[in-house]
CSV table of C-alpha atoms in Angstrom, one decimal:
chain,number,residue,atom,x,y,z
A,1,UNK,CA,-3.4,-16.0,-44.7
A,2,UNK,CA,-3.4,-18.2,-41.5
A,3,UNK,CA,-1.2,-15.5,-39.8
A,4,UNK,CA,-3.9,-12.9,-40.5
A,5,UNK,CA,-6.8,-14.9,-39.2
A,6,UNK,CA,-4.6,-15.8,-36.0
A,7,UNK,CA,-3.9,-12.1,-35.4
A,8,UNK,CA,-7.4,-11.1,-35.9
A,9,UNK,CA,-8.5,-13.9,-33.4
A,10,UNK,CA,-6.1,-12.5,-30.8
A,11,UNK,CA,-7.0,-8.9,-31.4
A,12,UNK,CA,-10.8,-9.9,-30.9
A,13,UNK,CA,-9.8,-11.8,-27.8
A,14,UNK,CA,-8.0,-8.8,-26.2
A,15,UNK,CA,-11.1,-6.6,-27.0
A,16,UNK,CA,-13.3,-9.1,-25.2
A,17,UNK,CA,-11.1,-9.5,-22.2
A,18,UNK,CA,-10.9,-5.7,-21.9
A,19,UNK,CA,-14.6,-5.3,-21.9
A,20,UNK,CA,-15.1,-8.1,-19.6
A,21,UNK,CA,-12.6,-6.5,-17.1
A,22,UNK,CA,-14.3,-3.1,-17.3
A,23,UNK,CA,-17.6,-4.8,-16.5
A,24,UNK,CA,-16.1,-6.7,-13.5
A,25,UNK,CA,-14.4,-3.3,-12.3
A,26,UNK,CA,-17.7,-1.4,-12.3
A,27,UNK,CA,-18.9,-2.7,-8.9
A,28,UNK,CA,-15.5,-2.1,-7.3
A,29,UNK,CA,-14.6,1.2,-8.8
A,30,UNK,CA,-17.8,3.2,-9.3
A,31,UNK,CA,-18.1,4.3,-5.8
A,32,UNK,CA,-14.5,5.5,-5.3
A,33,UNK,CA,-14.7,7.2,-8.6
A,34,UNK,CA,-17.9,9.1,-7.6
A,35,UNK,CA,-16.5,10.0,-4.3
A,36,UNK,CA,-13.3,11.3,-6.0
A,37,UNK,CA,-15.5,13.4,-8.5
A,38,UNK,CA,-17.5,14.9,-5.6
A,39,UNK,CA,-14.3,15.8,-3.7
A,40,UNK,CA,-12.7,17.3,-6.8
A,41,UNK,CA,-15.8,19.4,-7.6
A,42,UNK,CA,-16.1,20.6,-4.0
A,43,UNK,CA,-12.4,21.6,-4.1
A,44,UNK,CA,-12.8,23.7,-7.5
A,45,UNK,CA,-16.1,25.1,-6.2
A,46,UNK,CA,-14.4,26.5,-3.1
A,47,UNK,CA,-11.8,28.2,-5.1
A,48,UNK,CA,-9.2,25.6,-4.6
A,49,UNK,CA,-6.9,23.9,-6.9
A,50,UNK,CA,-5.9,20.4,-7.8
A,51,UNK,CA,-2.2,19.5,-7.7
A,52,UNK,CA,-1.3,16.3,-9.6
A,53,UNK,CA,1.8,14.2,-9.5
A,54,UNK,CA,3.2,10.9,-10.6
A,55,UNK,CA,6.3,9.2,-12.2
A,56,UNK,CA,6.7,8.0,-15.8
A,57,UNK,CA,3.4,7.2,-17.4
A,58,UNK,CA,1.6,8.4,-14.2
A,59,UNK,CA,3.4,11.8,-14.9
A,60,UNK,CA,2.0,12.0,-18.3
A,61,UNK,CA,-1.5,11.1,-16.7
A,62,UNK,CA,-1.1,13.9,-14.3
A,63,UNK,CA,-0.3,16.4,-17.1
A,64,UNK,CA,-3.1,15.2,-19.2
A,65,UNK,CA,-5.5,15.6,-16.2
A,66,UNK,CA,-4.5,19.1,-15.5
A,67,UNK,CA,-4.5,20.1,-19.2
A,68,UNK,CA,-8.0,18.8,-19.5
A,69,UNK,CA,-9.1,20.9,-16.4
A,70,UNK,CA,-7.3,24.0,-17.5
A,71,UNK,CA,-8.4,23.9,-21.0
A,72,UNK,CA,-11.5,21.9,-22.0
A,73,UNK,CA,-12.9,18.5,-21.7
A,74,UNK,CA,-16.0,17.6,-23.9
A,75,UNK,CA,-17.4,21.1,-23.9
A,76,UNK,CA,-16.3,24.8,-23.8
A,77,UNK,CA,-16.1,26.1,-20.2
A,78,UNK,CA,-14.1,28.3,-18.1
A,79,UNK,CA,-10.8,26.7,-17.1
A,80,UNK,CA,-10.4,24.9,-13.7
A,81,UNK,CA,-7.5,25.3,-11.5
A,82,UNK,CA,-5.0,22.5,-11.9
A,83,UNK,CA,-1.2,22.1,-11.7
A,84,UNK,CA,0.9,19.1,-12.8
A,85,UNK,CA,3.8,19.2,-10.4
A,86,UNK,CA,5.8,17.1,-13.1
A,87,UNK,CA,6.3,19.7,-15.8
A,88,UNK,CA,8.8,22.4,-14.5
A,89,UNK,CA,12.1,20.8,-15.1
A,90,UNK,CA,14.0,23.5,-13.5
A,91,UNK,CA,12.2,23.1,-10.3
A,92,UNK,CA,12.4,19.2,-10.5
A,93,UNK,CA,16.0,19.0,-11.1
A,94,UNK,CA,16.9,21.8,-8.5
A,95,UNK,CA,15.0,19.9,-5.8
A,96,UNK,CA,16.4,16.6,-6.9
A,97,UNK,CA,19.9,18.0,-6.9
A,98,UNK,CA,19.7,20.1,-3.7
A,99,UNK,CA,17.7,17.6,-1.6
A,100,UNK,CA,16.6,14.2,-3.1
A,101,UNK,CA,14.3,13.1,-5.9
A,102,UNK,CA,12.1,11.8,-3.1
A,103,UNK,CA,11.2,15.4,-2.2
A,104,UNK,CA,10.5,16.8,-6.0
A,105,UNK,CA,6.6,16.7,-5.3
A,106,UNK,CA,6.4,17.2,-1.6
A,107,UNK,CA,8.4,20.6,-1.8
A,108,UNK,CA,6.1,21.8,-4.4
A,109,UNK,CA,3.0,20.8,-2.3
A,110,UNK,CA,4.2,22.5,0.7
A,111,UNK,CA,4.8,25.7,-1.4
A,112,UNK,CA,1.8,25.7,-3.5
A,113,UNK,CA,-0.7,23.8,-1.7
A,114,UNK,CA,-3.4,25.0,0.9
A,115,UNK,CA,-6.1,23.2,2.9
A,116,UNK,CA,-8.7,24.1,0.4
A,117,UNK,CA,-6.7,22.3,-2.4
A,118,UNK,CA,-6.5,18.7,-3.5
A,119,UNK,CA,-3.7,16.5,-4.3
A,120,UNK,CA,-4.3,13.8,-7.1
A,121,UNK,CA,-1.5,11.3,-6.4
A,122,UNK,CA,-0.8,8.6,-9.1
A,123,UNK,CA,1.3,5.5,-8.6
A,124,UNK,CA,0.8,2.2,-10.3
A,125,UNK,CA,2.7,0.4,-7.5
A,126,UNK,CA,1.5,2.4,-4.6
A,127,UNK,CA,5.2,2.6,-3.5
A,128,UNK,CA,6.7,5.7,-5.3
A,129,UNK,CA,8.8,7.4,-2.5
A,130,UNK,CA,8.3,11.0,-4.1
A,131,UNK,CA,4.4,10.4,-4.4
A,132,UNK,CA,4.2,8.9,-0.7
A,133,UNK,CA,6.0,12.1,0.4
A,134,UNK,CA,3.7,14.3,-1.6
A,135,UNK,CA,0.8,12.8,0.3
A,136,UNK,CA,2.4,13.3,3.6
A,137,UNK,CA,3.0,16.9,2.7
A,138,UNK,CA,-0.6,17.3,1.5
A,139,UNK,CA,-1.8,15.9,4.9
A,140,UNK,CA,0.5,18.2,6.7
A,141,UNK,CA,-1.2,21.1,4.8
A,142,UNK,CA,-4.8,20.0,5.5
A,143,UNK,CA,-5.3,18.9,1.8
A,144,UNK,CA,-7.6,16.1,0.7
A,145,UNK,CA,-6.0,13.3,-1.5
A,146,UNK,CA,-7.3,11.3,-4.3
A,147,UNK,CA,-5.0,8.4,-5.0
A,148,UNK,CA,-4.9,6.3,-8.0
A,149,UNK,CA,-3.0,3.2,-7.4
A,150,UNK,CA,-2.8,-0.6,-8.6
A,151,UNK,CA,-2.2,-3.8,-7.2
A,152,UNK,CA,-2.9,-3.8,-3.4
A,153,UNK,CA,-2.4,0.0,-3.2
A,154,UNK,CA,1.1,-0.4,-1.5
A,155,UNK,CA,2.3,2.4,1.0
A,156,UNK,CA,-0.1,4.8,-0.5
A,157,UNK,CA,-3.1,2.5,0.5
A,158,UNK,CA,-1.8,2.6,4.0
A,159,UNK,CA,-1.7,6.5,4.1
A,160,UNK,CA,-5.2,7.2,2.9
A,161,UNK,CA,-7.3,8.8,5.5
A,162,UNK,CA,-11.0,9.0,6.0
A,163,UNK,CA,-11.1,12.3,4.1
A,164,UNK,CA,-9.3,10.8,1.2
A,165,UNK,CA,-10.3,8.8,-1.8
A,166,UNK,CA,-8.3,5.6,-2.9
A,167,UNK,CA,-9.1,4.3,-6.4
A,168,UNK,CA,-7.2,1.1,-6.5
A,169,UNK,CA,-7.2,-0.8,-9.9
């Protein structure tokens, strides 16, 4: 019985810490999240598309984001143009083999991206070389970038321009 009450207390503590963290993050993140939403809506309203990329769990986030736009989120609506650059294994492995893993996203951005599009770049560290290269390619194409990073934003934080949005958690 002692174990159960200790575990229950630990679970309650984790919930409380999570809630407090979200309240503290509100002030820092509400503005960038709002700017990102406006940029994405403007992109889609201008018949642009959102290209999304990341590695590992961030790749899963990119895929989930694109799926919610293409399918539905909270209500029925027409699909919205989004592509996860993480899903085509033939493309990813060919680029990694023929060039370098660092280029798996940037080559896709150069081939698929246009100035009216937007890149959603996700990197927990902010230092993923292939995500950094994708941002550089997006900027070369005249695309805006919304970057989701952690810690201090890393290299990605340094690349974000005035037309981009950086959400750093």
